[in-house]
Amino acid sequence: MAQTLWNIDTTHTGIHFSVRHMVVAKVRGSFQKFSGTLTLDEQDPTASSVSVSIEAASIHSGVEQRDNHLRSPDFFDVEKFPAITFQSTKVEQASGGGLRVTGRLSIRDVTREVVLEAEQLGVAKDPWGNTKAAFEAKTSIQRSDFGLTWNQALEAGGVLVGEKIEITLEVQAAKAQATDKAA
């Protein structure tokens, strides 16, 4: 087994989400602070794994008042639950050369299994000689499954915040140097 450790390059990675707003529009946002690792097995991708921790308070939707509300007990309750975590439990080959990454997503005090549809976009050396790998992954979750149930009815019908959250990950990871590996 030829497993290698890769550290998520936070300056070249994006964790994005979108959700319906007032039934007809979408609000988009991202998380600004996170860390994680990938353990990749090039001969057997199904022996690979992913671990990510996101600072919940780093949510950014472009509107400070909305972001503060999302940090409050109505949503993420970041004082009580400062981290959102994902730990893979299984990696499978998918059609078209992609991967299905199954894992445990924890938001607030709720952990649920989610499946990421992932694709490795390539491996290259940067101008400084570091080996980088790029991935894209997508999933969707029902926010109420994670205790995110706050909402407000609209006068014309429907609700302010949609139930389905679309999540897109654009990940660049740097191959760990020998000194980066755990002893």
Backbone as JSON, one array per atom type, in Angstrom:
{
  "sequence": "MAQTLWNIDTTHTGIHFSVRHMVVAKVRGSFQKFSGTLTLDEQDPTASSVSVSIEAASIHSGVEQRDNHLRSPDFFDVEKFPAITFQSTKVEQASGGGLRVTGRLSIRDVTREVVLEAEQLGVAKDPWGNTKAAFEAKTSIQRSDFGLTWNQALEAGGVLVGEKIEITLEVQAAKAQATDKAA",
  "N": [[0.85, -1.17, 0.0], [0.7, 2.11, -0.97], [0.44, 4.7, 0.56], [0.09, 8.22, 0.9], [0.47, 11.27, 2.69], [-1.37, 14.24, 2.51], [-1.72, 17.71, 2.9], [-4.39, 19.93, 3.28], [-4.42, 22.8, 1.35], [-5.11, 25.74, 2.46], [-5.16, 28.29, 1.36], [-5.72, 27.94, -1.27], [-8.1, 26.6, -1.48], [-11.61, 26.12, -1.44], [-14.59, 26.16, 0.45], [-17.78, 25.99, -0.18], [-21.26, 27.03, -0.12], [-24.77, 26.93, -0.95], [-28.14, 28.09, -0.66], [-31.67, 28.14, -0.92], [-33.42, 31.21, -0.83], [-36.12, 32.95, 0.34], [-37.71, 31.41, -1.3], [-37.39, 31.89, -4.12], [-34.84, 32.87, -4.78], [-31.22, 32.48, -4.42], [-28.9, 32.23, -1.77], [-25.48, 32.52, -1.38], [-22.46, 31.31, 0.08], [-19.48, 30.88, 2.09], [-16.95, 29.12, 3.98], [-14.29, 30.43, 5.8], [-12.13, 29.62, 7.38], [-10.4, 26.69, 7.98], [-9.11, 23.34, 8.22], [-7.31, 20.4, 7.2], [-6.66, 16.99, 6.16], [-5.62, 14.65, 3.66], [-5.31, 11.26, 3.06], [-3.86, 9.58, 0.67], [-4.04, 6.86, -1.57], [-2.49, 5.92, -4.28], [-2.41, 3.59, -5.84], [-4.65, 2.21, -4.99], [-7.33, 3.83, -4.79], [-9.58, 3.49, -3.17], [-8.64, 2.95, -0.68], [-8.06, 5.31, 0.44], [-8.43, 8.32, 2.52], [-10.16, 11.06, 4.17], [-10.05, 13.94, 6.22], [-11.51, 16.68, 7.79], [-11.73, 19.84, 9.42], [-13.76, 22.53, 10.19], [-13.93, 25.92, 11.04], [-16.7, 27.04, 12.48], [-17.53, 29.67, 13.02], [-16.35, 31.09, 11.02], [-17.99, 31.51, 8.89], [-19.13, 33.06, 5.91], [-21.12, 35.14, 4.11], [-21.23, 37.47, 2.83], [-22.84, 39.38, 3.94], [-22.83, 41.01, 6.82], [-24.73, 41.14, 8.97], [-26.4, 38.95, 8.41], [-24.48, 36.89, 8.57], [-23.79, 37.03, 11.29], [-26.24, 36.25, 12.38], [-26.31, 33.62, 11.43], [-24.24, 32.58, 12.94], [-25.35, 32.5, 15.43], [-27.36, 30.97, 18.14], [-29.68, 30.26, 16.73], [-28.87, 29.05, 14.41], [-25.85, 27.87, 13.71], [-24.75, 28.12, 16.29], [-22.15, 28.9, 17.33], [-20.66, 29.46, 19.63], [-21.17, 27.38, 21.37], [-20.77, 25.17, 19.72], [-18.09, 25.07, 18.14], [-16.83, 23.87, 15.9], [-17.22, 22.36, 12.69], [-17.17, 19.18, 11.42], [-15.75, 16.68, 9.24], [-15.29, 13.32, 8.57], [-14.06, 10.82, 6.65], [-15.41, 7.57, 5.92], [-15.48, 5.66, 4.02], [-14.31, 5.1, 0.73], [-15.16, 4.94, -2.61], [-14.93, 3.76, -5.99], [-16.46, 5.56, -8.6], [-18.76, 5.89, -11.35], [-17.41, 7.01, -14.5], [-14.87, 7.58, -13.64], [-14.8, 9.01, -11.3], [-15.03, 9.53, -7.69], [-16.76, 8.24, -4.85], [-17.16, 9.52, -1.8], [-17.83, 8.59, 1.31], [-18.84, 9.63, 4.52], [-18.74, 10.86, 7.95], [-20.46, 13.66, 8.83], [-20.41, 16.29, 11.05], [-22.39, 18.65, 12.55], [-23.16, 21.16, 14.76], [-24.52, 19.42, 17.41], [-25.01, 17.1, 16.08], [-24.44, 14.24, 14.15], [-24.23, 12.94, 10.95], [-24.36, 10.61, 8.23], [-22.93, 11.38, 5.12], [-22.59, 11.63, 1.54], [-20.09, 12.4, -0.67], [-19.72, 13.35, -3.98], [-16.97, 13.03, -5.8], [-14.09, 14.23, -7.62], [-10.88, 13.77, -8.88], [-8.83, 16.26, -10.03], [-6.28, 16.52, -10.95], [-2.63, 16.33, -10.71], [0.2, 18.26, -9.94], [3.36, 20.01, -10.06], [4.19, 22.9, -8.22], [5.61, 26.23, -8.8], [7.62, 26.26, -6.86], [8.46, 23.75, -6.4], [6.8, 22.09, -4.93], [4.54, 19.37, -4.63], [1.28, 19.27, -5.75], [-2.18, 18.46, -5.49], [-5.4, 18.48, -6.98], [-8.89, 18.61, -6.29], [-12.42, 18.2, -6.72], [-15.54, 18.31, -5.11], [-18.95, 17.45, -4.43], [-22.04, 17.74, -2.67], [-25.27, 17.46, -1.11], [-27.28, 18.5, 1.61], [-29.93, 18.1, 4.0], [-30.89, 20.68, 5.94], [-32.34, 20.56, 8.32], [-31.83, 18.0, 9.22], [-29.57, 18.3, 10.7], [-30.24, 19.77, 12.88], [-30.65, 22.42, 12.23], [-33.03, 24.32, 12.18], [-34.32, 26.78, 12.27], [-36.59, 29.16, 10.93], [-38.68, 31.33, 8.95], [-41.96, 32.11, 8.17], [-43.26, 33.23, 5.06], [-45.2, 35.98, 3.93], [-46.45, 35.71, 1.44], [-46.46, 33.01, 1.15], [-44.57, 29.97, 1.55], [-41.16, 29.76, 2.86], [-38.54, 31.62, 4.52], [-35.87, 30.57, 4.51], [-34.46, 28.0, 2.64], [-34.66, 24.37, 2.71], [-32.81, 22.56, 1.63], [-29.34, 22.33, 1.37], [-26.79, 23.07, -0.77], [-23.55, 21.92, -1.3], [-20.27, 22.65, -2.22], [-16.98, 21.7, -2.78], [-13.8, 22.85, -3.45], [-10.78, 21.75, -3.69], [-7.36, 22.03, -2.99], [-4.46, 20.3, -2.37], [-1.39, 19.84, -0.64], [1.36, 17.75, -1.03], [2.67, 16.14, 1.74], [5.79, 16.89, 3.22], [8.63, 14.94, 4.24], [9.24, 15.76, 6.84], [6.8, 16.71, 7.68], [5.18, 14.6, 8.28], [3.46, 12.58, 10.64], [5.02, 11.3, 13.56]],
  "CA": [[0.0, 0.0, 0.0], [1.53, 3.31, -1.11], [-0.33, 5.85, 1.03], [0.82, 9.45, 1.15], [-0.27, 12.29, 3.41], [-1.51, 15.53, 1.83], [-2.34, 18.73, 3.73], [-5.23, 20.85, 2.51], [-3.85, 24.13, 1.16], [-6.27, 26.6, 2.73], [-5.17, 29.5, 0.52], [-6.18, 27.57, -2.61], [-9.24, 25.71, -1.3], [-12.86, 26.8, -1.1], [-15.72, 25.38, 0.96], [-18.88, 26.87, -0.56], [-22.61, 26.5, 0.03], [-25.87, 27.77, -1.41], [-29.43, 27.71, -0.12], [-32.77, 28.97, -1.41], [-33.81, 32.33, 0.02], [-37.44, 33.46, -0.03], [-38.23, 30.46, -2.28], [-37.05, 32.15, -5.52], [-33.44, 33.27, -4.98], [-30.23, 31.68, -3.69], [-27.83, 32.88, -1.03], [-24.25, 31.74, -1.45], [-21.48, 31.67, 1.08], [-18.33, 29.99, 2.24], [-16.26, 29.12, 5.26], [-12.99, 31.01, 5.55], [-11.07, 28.99, 8.18], [-10.55, 25.24, 8.06], [-7.87, 22.58, 8.05], [-7.62, 19.02, 6.92], [-5.67, 16.14, 5.51], [-6.05, 13.54, 2.83], [-4.37, 10.16, 2.95], [-4.16, 9.06, -0.66], [-3.4, 5.65, -2.04], [-2.58, 6.05, -5.73], [-2.68, 2.28, -6.43], [-6.0, 1.79, -4.6], [-8.01, 5.03, -4.25], [-10.58, 3.14, -2.16], [-7.95, 2.88, 0.61], [-7.78, 6.7, 0.82], [-9.31, 8.89, 3.53], [-10.21, 12.52, 4.27], [-10.45, 14.48, 7.51], [-11.58, 18.13, 7.7], [-12.35, 20.58, 10.51], [-14.12, 23.87, 9.75], [-14.3, 26.85, 12.1], [-18.07, 27.46, 12.16], [-17.63, 31.13, 13.1], [-15.75, 31.71, 9.83], [-18.98, 31.58, 7.82], [-19.12, 34.36, 5.22], [-22.1, 35.21, 3.03], [-21.17, 38.8, 2.26], [-23.71, 40.29, 4.69], [-22.43, 40.83, 8.22], [-25.89, 40.87, 9.82], [-26.8, 37.56, 8.16], [-23.44, 36.01, 9.11], [-23.95, 37.02, 12.75], [-27.41, 35.42, 12.68], [-25.91, 32.23, 11.19], [-23.37, 32.17, 14.06], [-26.15, 32.5, 16.66], [-28.02, 29.7, 18.48], [-30.71, 29.92, 15.74], [-28.27, 28.22, 13.37], [-24.67, 27.08, 14.06], [-24.45, 28.23, 17.72], [-20.7, 28.72, 17.3], [-20.09, 29.51, 20.97], [-21.33, 26.04, 21.94], [-20.3, 24.17, 18.75], [-17.18, 25.86, 17.31], [-16.28, 23.18, 14.72], [-17.96, 21.46, 11.82], [-16.14, 18.21, 11.04], [-16.04, 15.59, 8.31], [-14.32, 12.22, 8.61], [-14.51, 9.79, 5.71], [-15.48, 6.2, 6.41], [-15.37, 4.77, 2.87], [-14.09, 5.71, -0.58], [-15.49, 3.98, -3.66], [-14.85, 4.21, -7.38], [-17.76, 5.88, -9.18], [-18.72, 5.87, -12.82], [-16.74, 8.15, -15.1], [-13.57, 7.82, -13.02], [-14.93, 9.77, -10.06], [-15.03, 8.82, -6.41], [-17.83, 8.5, -3.88], [-16.54, 9.57, -0.48], [-18.83, 8.53, 2.36], [-18.25, 9.98, 5.8], [-19.55, 11.42, 9.03], [-20.47, 15.11, 8.93], [-20.94, 16.74, 12.34], [-22.76, 20.06, 12.64], [-23.76, 21.31, 16.09], [-24.35, 18.18, 18.17], [-25.59, 16.06, 15.26], [-23.56, 13.62, 13.17], [-24.97, 12.17, 9.96], [-23.58, 10.14, 7.09], [-23.14, 12.08, 3.85], [-21.8, 11.1, 0.44], [-19.55, 13.41, -1.57], [-19.35, 12.92, -5.33], [-15.67, 13.7, -5.93], [-13.27, 14.01, -8.82], [-9.51, 14.28, -8.81], [-8.64, 17.08, -11.22], [-4.91, 16.39, -11.43], [-1.49, 16.51, -9.81], [1.23, 19.07, -10.62], [4.35, 20.68, -9.19], [4.11, 24.36, -8.29], [6.92, 26.81, -9.15], [8.58, 26.1, -5.77], [8.8, 22.34, -6.31], [5.84, 21.34, -4.1], [3.57, 18.58, -5.38], [-0.1, 19.64, -5.39], [-3.27, 17.7, -6.11], [-6.65, 19.23, -6.94], [-10.11, 17.81, -6.25], [-13.7, 18.89, -6.57], [-16.54, 17.4, -4.54], [-20.27, 18.07, -4.24], [-23.07, 17.01, -1.96], [-26.33, 18.3, -0.57], [-27.82, 18.01, 2.88], [-31.15, 18.73, 4.5], [-30.38, 21.36, 7.12], [-33.06, 20.12, 9.52], [-31.18, 16.77, 9.7], [-28.48, 18.7, 11.59], [-30.78, 20.66, 13.91], [-30.72, 23.79, 11.73], [-34.46, 24.37, 11.86], [-34.9, 28.12, 12.33], [-37.15, 29.66, 9.69], [-39.73, 32.34, 9.09], [-42.94, 32.0, 7.1], [-43.41, 34.42, 4.22], [-46.59, 36.41, 3.76], [-46.97, 35.19, 0.17], [-46.32, 31.55, 1.15], [-43.19, 29.52, 1.58], [-40.36, 30.13, 4.01], [-37.39, 32.47, 4.24], [-34.65, 29.8, 4.26], [-34.73, 26.68, 2.08], [-34.25, 23.19, 3.48], [-31.68, 21.88, 0.99], [-28.08, 23.07, 1.28], [-25.86, 22.54, -1.77], [-22.18, 22.13, -0.83], [-19.23, 22.41, -3.22], [-15.62, 21.8, -2.26], [-12.73, 22.94, -4.43], [-9.67, 21.46, -2.78], [-5.99, 21.84, -3.43], [-3.71, 19.74, -1.25], [0.06, 19.76, -0.85], [1.95, 16.51, -0.53], [3.45, 16.41, 2.94], [7.22, 16.6, 3.2], [8.98, 13.92, 5.24], [9.2, 16.37, 8.17], [5.41, 17.0, 8.02], [4.48, 13.38, 8.64], [3.41, 12.27, 12.07], [6.06, 10.33, 13.96]],
  "C": [[0.9, 1.24, 0.0], [0.73, 4.55, -0.71], [0.57, 7.04, 1.29], [-0.1, 10.45, 1.83], [-0.23, 13.6, 2.63], [-2.22, 16.48, 2.78], [-3.17, 19.66, 2.85], [-4.59, 22.24, 2.53], [-4.99, 25.13, 1.29], [-6.3, 27.87, 1.89], [-5.66, 29.21, -0.89], [-7.35, 26.59, -2.57], [-10.46, 26.53, -0.94], [-13.9, 25.81, -0.64], [-16.93, 26.28, 0.82], [-20.23, 26.19, -0.33], [-23.59, 27.45, -0.64], [-27.16, 27.19, -0.87], [-30.48, 28.66, -0.7], [-33.13, 30.02, -0.35], [-35.12, 32.88, -0.51], [-38.02, 32.69, -1.22], [-37.63, 30.65, -3.68], [-35.58, 32.46, -5.78], [-32.52, 32.3, -4.25], [-29.28, 32.61, -2.97], [-26.64, 31.95, -1.1], [-23.29, 32.22, -0.37], [-20.36, 30.66, 1.13], [-17.86, 30.02, 3.68], [-14.82, 29.52, 4.99], [-11.84, 30.33, 6.29], [-11.36, 27.51, 8.37], [-9.17, 24.61, 7.93], [-8.25, 21.14, 7.75], [-6.49, 18.29, 6.23], [-6.37, 15.11, 4.64], [-4.94, 12.49, 2.9], [-4.73, 9.46, 1.67], [-3.36, 7.81, -0.96], [-3.58, 5.62, -3.55], [-2.87, 4.71, -6.4], [-4.11, 1.82, -6.15], [-6.71, 2.98, -3.97], [-9.04, 4.71, -3.17], [-9.96, 2.98, -0.77], [-7.59, 4.28, 1.12], [-8.75, 7.18, 1.89], [-9.16, 10.41, 3.57], [-10.66, 12.9, 5.67], [-10.39, 16.0, 7.44], [-12.24, 18.7, 8.95], [-12.54, 22.02, 10.05], [-14.47, 24.71, 10.97], [-15.66, 27.44, 11.74], [-18.23, 28.98, 12.15], [-17.06, 31.83, 11.87], [-16.71, 31.78, 8.65], [-19.02, 32.99, 7.24], [-20.09, 34.3, 4.04], [-22.11, 36.58, 2.36], [-22.05, 39.82, 2.95], [-23.45, 40.04, 6.17], [-23.6, 40.48, 9.14], [-26.36, 39.42, 9.65], [-25.77, 36.59, 8.75], [-23.53, 35.93, 10.63], [-25.15, 36.17, 13.15], [-27.06, 33.94, 12.48], [-25.0, 31.7, 12.29], [-24.15, 31.98, 15.36], [-26.75, 31.12, 16.95], [-29.15, 29.31, 17.51], [-30.17, 28.97, 14.67], [-27.09, 27.42, 13.93], [-24.3, 27.12, 15.54], [-22.95, 28.03, 17.96], [-20.03, 28.8, 18.67], [-20.1, 28.11, 21.6], [-20.71, 24.96, 21.04], [-19.34, 24.86, 17.75], [-16.7, 25.18, 16.02], [-17.35, 22.37, 14.0], [-16.9, 20.47, 11.33], [-16.66, 17.2, 10.03], [-14.92, 14.58, 8.42], [-14.84, 11.13, 7.69], [-14.5, 8.42, 6.39], [-15.3, 5.2, 5.27], [-15.15, 5.6, 1.61], [-14.33, 4.62, -1.62], [-15.27, 4.6, -5.03], [-16.27, 4.48, -7.86], [-17.63, 5.85, -10.69], [-18.02, 7.13, -13.33], [-15.41, 8.48, -14.46], [-13.62, 8.62, -11.73], [-14.87, 8.88, -8.83], [-16.27, 9.19, -5.62], [-17.2, 8.4, -2.51], [-17.66, 9.65, 0.56], [-18.14, 8.87, 3.67], [-19.25, 10.55, 6.77], [-19.36, 12.93, 9.06], [-21.12, 15.49, 10.24], [-21.13, 18.24, 12.31], [-23.54, 20.19, 13.94], [-23.5, 20.01, 16.86], [-24.93, 16.98, 17.42], [-24.56, 15.55, 14.24], [-24.4, 12.74, 12.25], [-23.99, 11.7, 8.87], [-23.95, 10.96, 5.86], [-22.23, 11.43, 2.8], [-21.39, 12.27, -0.45], [-19.24, 12.74, -2.91], [-18.09, 13.7, -5.67], [-14.97, 13.34, -7.23], [-11.88, 14.56, -8.56], [-9.23, 14.99, -10.12], [-7.22, 17.0, -11.77], [-3.89, 16.61, -10.34], [-0.44, 17.28, -10.6], [2.21, 19.6, -9.58], [4.16, 22.18, -9.35], [5.5, 24.93, -8.59], [8.0, 26.64, -8.08], [8.93, 24.63, -5.52], [7.88, 21.5, -5.44], [4.86, 20.59, -4.99], [2.18, 18.9, -4.84], [-1.07, 18.74, -6.13], [-4.54, 18.52, -5.96], [-7.84, 18.28, -7.04], [-11.32, 18.73, -6.24], [-14.68, 17.87, -6.03], [-17.83, 18.17, -4.31], [-21.16, 17.14, -3.44], [-24.19, 17.98, -1.63], [-26.82, 17.66, 0.71], [-29.14, 18.71, 3.16], [-30.77, 19.36, 5.84], [-31.08, 20.92, 8.4], [-32.48, 18.82, 10.08], [-30.08, 17.07, 10.71], [-28.95, 19.7, 12.66], [-30.83, 22.12, 13.5], [-32.14, 24.04, 11.24], [-35.08, 25.76, 11.87], [-35.44, 28.51, 10.95], [-38.19, 30.71, 9.99], [-40.66, 32.19, 7.89], [-43.03, 33.32, 6.35], [-44.9, 34.72, 4.01], [-47.22, 35.8, 2.5], [-46.89, 33.66, 0.08], [-44.86, 31.15, 1.09], [-42.48, 29.99, 2.84], [-39.13, 30.92, 3.57], [-36.17, 31.68, 3.8], [-35.02, 28.4, 3.76], [-34.18, 25.56, 2.94], [-32.97, 22.56, 2.94], [-30.48, 22.8, 0.87], [-27.19, 22.36, 0.27], [-24.44, 22.9, -1.31], [-21.22, 21.76, -1.95], [-17.87, 22.64, -2.59], [-14.66, 21.86, -3.44], [-11.44, 22.88, -3.63], [-8.35, 21.37, -3.53], [-5.22, 21.36, -2.2], [-2.24, 19.64, -1.64], [0.57, 18.47, -0.24], [2.86, 16.84, 0.63], [4.91, 16.04, 2.72], [7.5, 15.57, 4.3], [8.9, 14.49, 6.65], [7.78, 16.7, 8.63], [4.69, 15.78, 8.54], [4.54, 13.13, 10.14], [4.43, 11.18, 12.4], [5.42, 9.07, 14.48]]
}
